[in-house]
Amino acid sequence: MGLKIYINGQIVPQEEAKISVFDHGLLYGDGVFEGIRAYNGKIFTLDEHLDRIYDSATAISLKIPITKAEMADAIKQTMKANNLTDSYIRLVVTRGVGKLGLDPNKCATPQIIIIADTIELYSKALYERGLDIVTVTTIRNHFSALDPKIKSLNYLNNILAKIESIQAGAGEALMLNKDGYVAECAGDNIFVFKNNVLLTPPTSAGILVGITRNVVMKLAAEMGLQVKEELMTRYDLYIADECFLTGTAAEIIPVVKIDGRTIGTGKPGKMTLDLLKRYRDLTRNGG
Ligand code: PXG
């Protein structure tokens, strides 16, 4: 079954949703994106995702040609055209069509693409068993090179990390920053519990400021837990009581092994599962 795709103000069958080979999004990875979820017909944390993609665009001097309200409307129209209530929405804004050469001024208009698809979830078994992750040799981009806060179409840093973890037979790739501090995973943020305190790397460690990360920190604070953004080394992960990853698609996924070492009891942690339950309640029932 073909999807209906939003492309530059029109909703068309996926076969007709095409972009030029001269789009700088393709030629140079020049563009930005978002991954958003909708539950029961309601788009979760839409404003936060819109703020992030407009900020990402601003950071690369790309002016998105429609307003946030128009973008929100376009997303809703795309979901409706596909009859979706539970969906993974991929928003892409490319620099647009231009002559060869890096200069973004060669491109007249940014292209806006919205894909609303069904979501492919990690298996239930994985949530029950927990993930096995490994530290990879690919370090997270330094903010002076390409700030990880920008969710750009340049995802090779993360893909190279992902390839390493796949080759190691692990479920995710743990990335350190250039100073050796824990940054994040290839496509998820990382958290640990130690002595009932929830710890996660600060944004200054060089990470994508995950929207799920922010929601989880808020939920934990509401549960009366102490939450700290702190620089961590692998040591802090190895001695943790519990560990989990967060992301729009994965939500909250327990981690039970890091670099072959068992974390905590080797089973998904109690507090992690409690947080997951609350997160699912919030996303599906509004809390
Ligand atoms: N870190 C990185 C590097 C990410 O790309 C997250 C953390 C989690 O952020 P959110 O805001 O989702 O809590 C991400 C998430 C996709 C896709 O295909 C998107 C991500 C990762 C992998 C694939 O849309 N972004």
PDB file of N, CA and C and ligand atoms in Angstrom, residues 33-35 49 52 88-90 140 148 151 155 158 184-189 207-213 246-249, ligand 1:
ATOM      1  N   PHE A  33      16.158  17.641   9.668  1.00  0.00           N
ATOM      2  CA  PHE A  33      15.001  16.739   9.761  1.00  0.00           C
ATOM      3  C   PHE A  33      14.505  16.575  11.187  1.00  0.00           C
ATOM      4  N   GLU A  34      13.362  15.925  11.291  1.00  0.00           N
ATOM      5  CA  GLU A  34      12.767  15.589  12.582  1.00  0.00           C
ATOM      6  C   GLU A  34      12.074  14.238  12.493  1.00  0.00           C
ATOM      7  N   GLY A  35      12.012  13.553  13.605  1.00  0.00           N
ATOM      8  CA  GLY A  35      11.219  12.326  13.729  1.00  0.00           C
ATOM      9  C   GLY A  35      10.226  12.547  14.856  1.00  0.00           C
ATOM     10  N   HIS A  49       9.166  19.662  18.768  1.00  0.00           N
ATOM     11  CA  HIS A  49       9.795  19.205  17.518  1.00  0.00           C
ATOM     12  C   HIS A  49       9.868  20.337  16.492  1.00  0.00           C
ATOM     13  N   ARG A  52      12.600  22.660  17.463  1.00  0.00           N
ATOM     14  CA  ARG A  52      13.922  22.103  17.189  1.00  0.00           C
ATOM     15  C   ARG A  52      14.269  22.158  15.707  1.00  0.00           C
ATOM     16  N   TYR A  88       4.606   7.459  12.722  1.00  0.00           N
ATOM     17  CA  TYR A  88       5.938   8.047  12.830  1.00  0.00           C
ATOM     18  C   TYR A  88       6.027   9.061  11.701  1.00  0.00           C
ATOM     19  N   ILE A  89       6.235  10.293  12.075  1.00  0.00           N
ATOM     20  CA  ILE A  89       6.235  11.368  11.092  1.00  0.00           C
ATOM     21  C   ILE A  89       7.662  11.837  10.854  1.00  0.00           C
ATOM     22  N   ARG A  90       8.084  11.799   9.608  1.00  0.00           N
ATOM     23  CA  ARG A  90       9.428  12.254   9.265  1.00  0.00           C
ATOM     24  C   ARG A  90       9.302  13.554   8.483  1.00  0.00           C
ATOM     25  N   ARG A 140      31.659  11.208  18.900  1.00  0.00           N
ATOM     26  CA  ARG A 140      30.561  12.098  18.499  1.00  0.00           C
ATOM     27  C   ARG A 140      31.172  13.380  17.946  1.00  0.00           C
ATOM     28  N   PRO A 148      26.164  18.669  17.477  1.00  0.00           N
ATOM     29  CA  PRO A 148      25.157  17.600  17.530  1.00  0.00           C
ATOM     30  C   PRO A 148      23.745  18.101  17.859  1.00  0.00           C
ATOM     31  N   LYS A 151      19.956  18.827  14.133  1.00  0.00           N
ATOM     32  CA  LYS A 151      19.508  17.557  13.574  1.00  0.00           C
ATOM     33  C   LYS A 151      19.556  17.704  12.054  1.00  0.00           C
ATOM     34  N   TYR A 155      24.117  12.623   8.741  1.00  0.00           N
ATOM     35  CA  TYR A 155      24.079  11.680   9.857  1.00  0.00           C
ATOM     36  C   TYR A 155      25.172  10.617   9.771  1.00  0.00           C
ATOM     37  N   ASN A 158      26.775   9.354  12.994  1.00  0.00           N
ATOM     38  CA  ASN A 158      25.954   8.382  13.700  1.00  0.00           C
ATOM     39  C   ASN A 158      25.903   7.046  12.962  1.00  0.00           C
ATOM     40  N   GLU A 184      26.270  10.207  23.785  1.00  0.00           N
ATOM     41  CA  GLU A 184      24.947   9.612  23.554  1.00  0.00           C
ATOM     42  C   GLU A 184      25.122   8.392  22.660  1.00  0.00           C
ATOM     43  N   CYS A 185      24.020   7.736  22.321  1.00  0.00           N
ATOM     44  CA  CYS A 185      24.095   6.621  21.377  1.00  0.00           C
ATOM     45  C   CYS A 185      23.833   7.136  19.964  1.00  0.00           C
ATOM     46  N   ALA A 186      23.996   6.271  18.977  1.00  0.00           N
ATOM     47  CA  ALA A 186      23.890   6.711  17.576  1.00  0.00           C
ATOM     48  C   ALA A 186      22.555   7.389  17.284  1.00  0.00           C
ATOM     49  N   GLY A 187      21.492   6.903  17.909  1.00  0.00           N
ATOM     50  CA  GLY A 187      20.188   7.504  17.652  1.00  0.00           C
ATOM     51  C   GLY A 187      19.335   7.646  18.893  1.00  0.00           C
ATOM     52  N   ASP A 188      19.957   7.654  20.057  1.00  0.00           N
ATOM     53  CA  ASP A 188      19.220   7.760  21.326  1.00  0.00           C
ATOM     54  C   ASP A 188      20.084   8.447  22.378  1.00  0.00           C
ATOM     55  N   ASN A 189      19.435   9.084  23.344  1.00  0.00           N
ATOM     56  CA  ASN A 189      20.154   9.632  24.504  1.00  0.00           C
ATOM     57  C   ASN A 189      20.283   8.559  25.578  1.00  0.00           C
ATOM     58  N   ILE A 207      25.581  16.617  22.445  1.00  0.00           N
ATOM     59  CA  ILE A 207      24.517  15.639  22.171  1.00  0.00           C
ATOM     60  C   ILE A 207      23.380  16.312  21.430  1.00  0.00           C
ATOM     61  N   LEU A 208      22.532  15.479  20.836  1.00  0.00           N
ATOM     62  CA  LEU A 208      21.267  16.009  20.363  1.00  0.00           C
ATOM     63  C   LEU A 208      20.408  16.178  21.612  1.00  0.00           C
ATOM     64  N   VAL A 209      19.823  17.360  21.753  1.00  0.00           N
ATOM     65  CA  VAL A 209      18.982  17.603  22.931  1.00  0.00           C
ATOM     66  C   VAL A 209      17.647  16.910  22.674  1.00  0.00           C
ATOM     67  N   GLY A 210      17.600  15.660  23.085  1.00  0.00           N
ATOM     68  CA  GLY A 210      16.444  14.824  22.776  1.00  0.00           C
ATOM     69  C   GLY A 210      15.178  15.322  23.454  1.00  0.00           C
ATOM     70  N   ILE A 211      14.082  15.227  22.725  1.00  0.00           N
ATOM     71  CA  ILE A 211      12.796  15.659  23.279  1.00  0.00           C
ATOM     72  C   ILE A 211      12.289  14.620  24.273  1.00  0.00           C
ATOM     73  N   THR A 212      12.533  13.345  23.971  1.00  0.00           N
ATOM     74  CA  THR A 212      12.183  12.292  24.929  1.00  0.00           C
ATOM     75  C   THR A 212      13.019  12.459  26.194  1.00  0.00           C
ATOM     76  N   ARG A 213      14.288  12.809  26.026  1.00  0.00           N
ATOM     77  CA  ARG A 213      15.182  13.084  27.160  1.00  0.00           C
ATOM     78  C   ARG A 213      14.566  14.133  28.085  1.00  0.00           C
ATOM     79  N   THR A 246      16.787   6.762  25.486  1.00  0.00           N
ATOM     80  CA  THR A 246      15.529   7.416  25.130  1.00  0.00           C
ATOM     81  C   THR A 246      15.565   7.929  23.697  1.00  0.00           C
ATOM     82  N   GLY A 247      14.408   7.895  23.051  1.00  0.00           N
ATOM     83  CA  GLY A 247      14.262   8.432  21.700  1.00  0.00           C
ATOM     84  C   GLY A 247      12.794   8.382  21.318  1.00  0.00           C
ATOM     85  N   THR A 248      12.443   9.189  20.357  1.00  0.00           N
ATOM     86  CA  THR A 248      11.045   9.261  19.927  1.00  0.00           C
ATOM     87  C   THR A 248      10.519   7.886  19.520  1.00  0.00           C
ATOM     88  N   ALA A 249      11.305   7.150  18.747  1.00  0.00           N
ATOM     89  CA  ALA A 249      10.848   5.844  18.277  1.00  0.00           C
ATOM     90  C   ALA A 249      10.944   4.800  19.383  1.00  0.00           C
TER      91      ALA A 249
HETATM   92  N1  PXG B   1      20.262  11.355  19.695  1.00  0.00           N
HETATM   93  C1  PXG B   1      20.333  11.352  18.353  1.00  0.00           C
HETATM   94  C2  PXG B   1      21.649  11.485  17.707  1.00  0.00           C
HETATM   95  C3  PXG B   1      19.150  11.243  17.610  1.00  0.00           C
HETATM   96  O1  PXG B   1      19.220  11.276  16.279  1.00  0.00           O
HETATM   97  C4  PXG B   1      17.889  11.115  19.675  1.00  0.00           C
HETATM   98  C5  PXG B   1      19.087  11.242  20.355  1.00  0.00           C
HETATM   99  C6  PXG B   1      16.615  11.094  20.444  1.00  0.00           C
HETATM  100  O2  PXG B   1      15.947  12.338  20.314  1.00  0.00           O
HETATM  101  P1  PXG B   1      14.373  12.476  20.469  1.00  0.00           P
HETATM  102  O3  PXG B   1      14.115  13.916  20.265  1.00  0.00           O
HETATM  103  O4  PXG B   1      13.728  11.609  19.424  1.00  0.00           O
HETATM  104  O5  PXG B   1      14.041  12.021  21.842  1.00  0.00           O
HETATM  105  C7  PXG B   1      17.905  11.087  18.270  1.00  0.00           C
HETATM  106  C8  PXG B   1      16.606  10.891  17.545  1.00  0.00           C
HETATM  107  C9  PXG B   1      14.728   8.778  12.203  1.00  0.00           C
HETATM  108  C10 PXG B   1      15.674   8.783  13.352  1.00  0.00           C
HETATM  109  O6  PXG B   1      14.837   7.916  11.346  1.00  0.00           O
HETATM  110  C11 PXG B   1      15.673   9.820  14.253  1.00  0.00           C
HETATM  111  C12 PXG B   1      16.562   9.829  15.302  1.00  0.00           C
HETATM  112  C13 PXG B   1      17.430   8.803  15.461  1.00  0.00           C
HETATM  113  C14 PXG B   1      17.430   7.756  14.554  1.00  0.00           C
HETATM  114  C15 PXG B   1      16.555   7.743  13.481  1.00  0.00           C
HETATM  115  O7  PXG B   1      13.858   9.644  12.137  1.00  0.00           O
HETATM  116  N2  PXG B   1      16.567  10.921  16.166  1.00  0.00           N
END
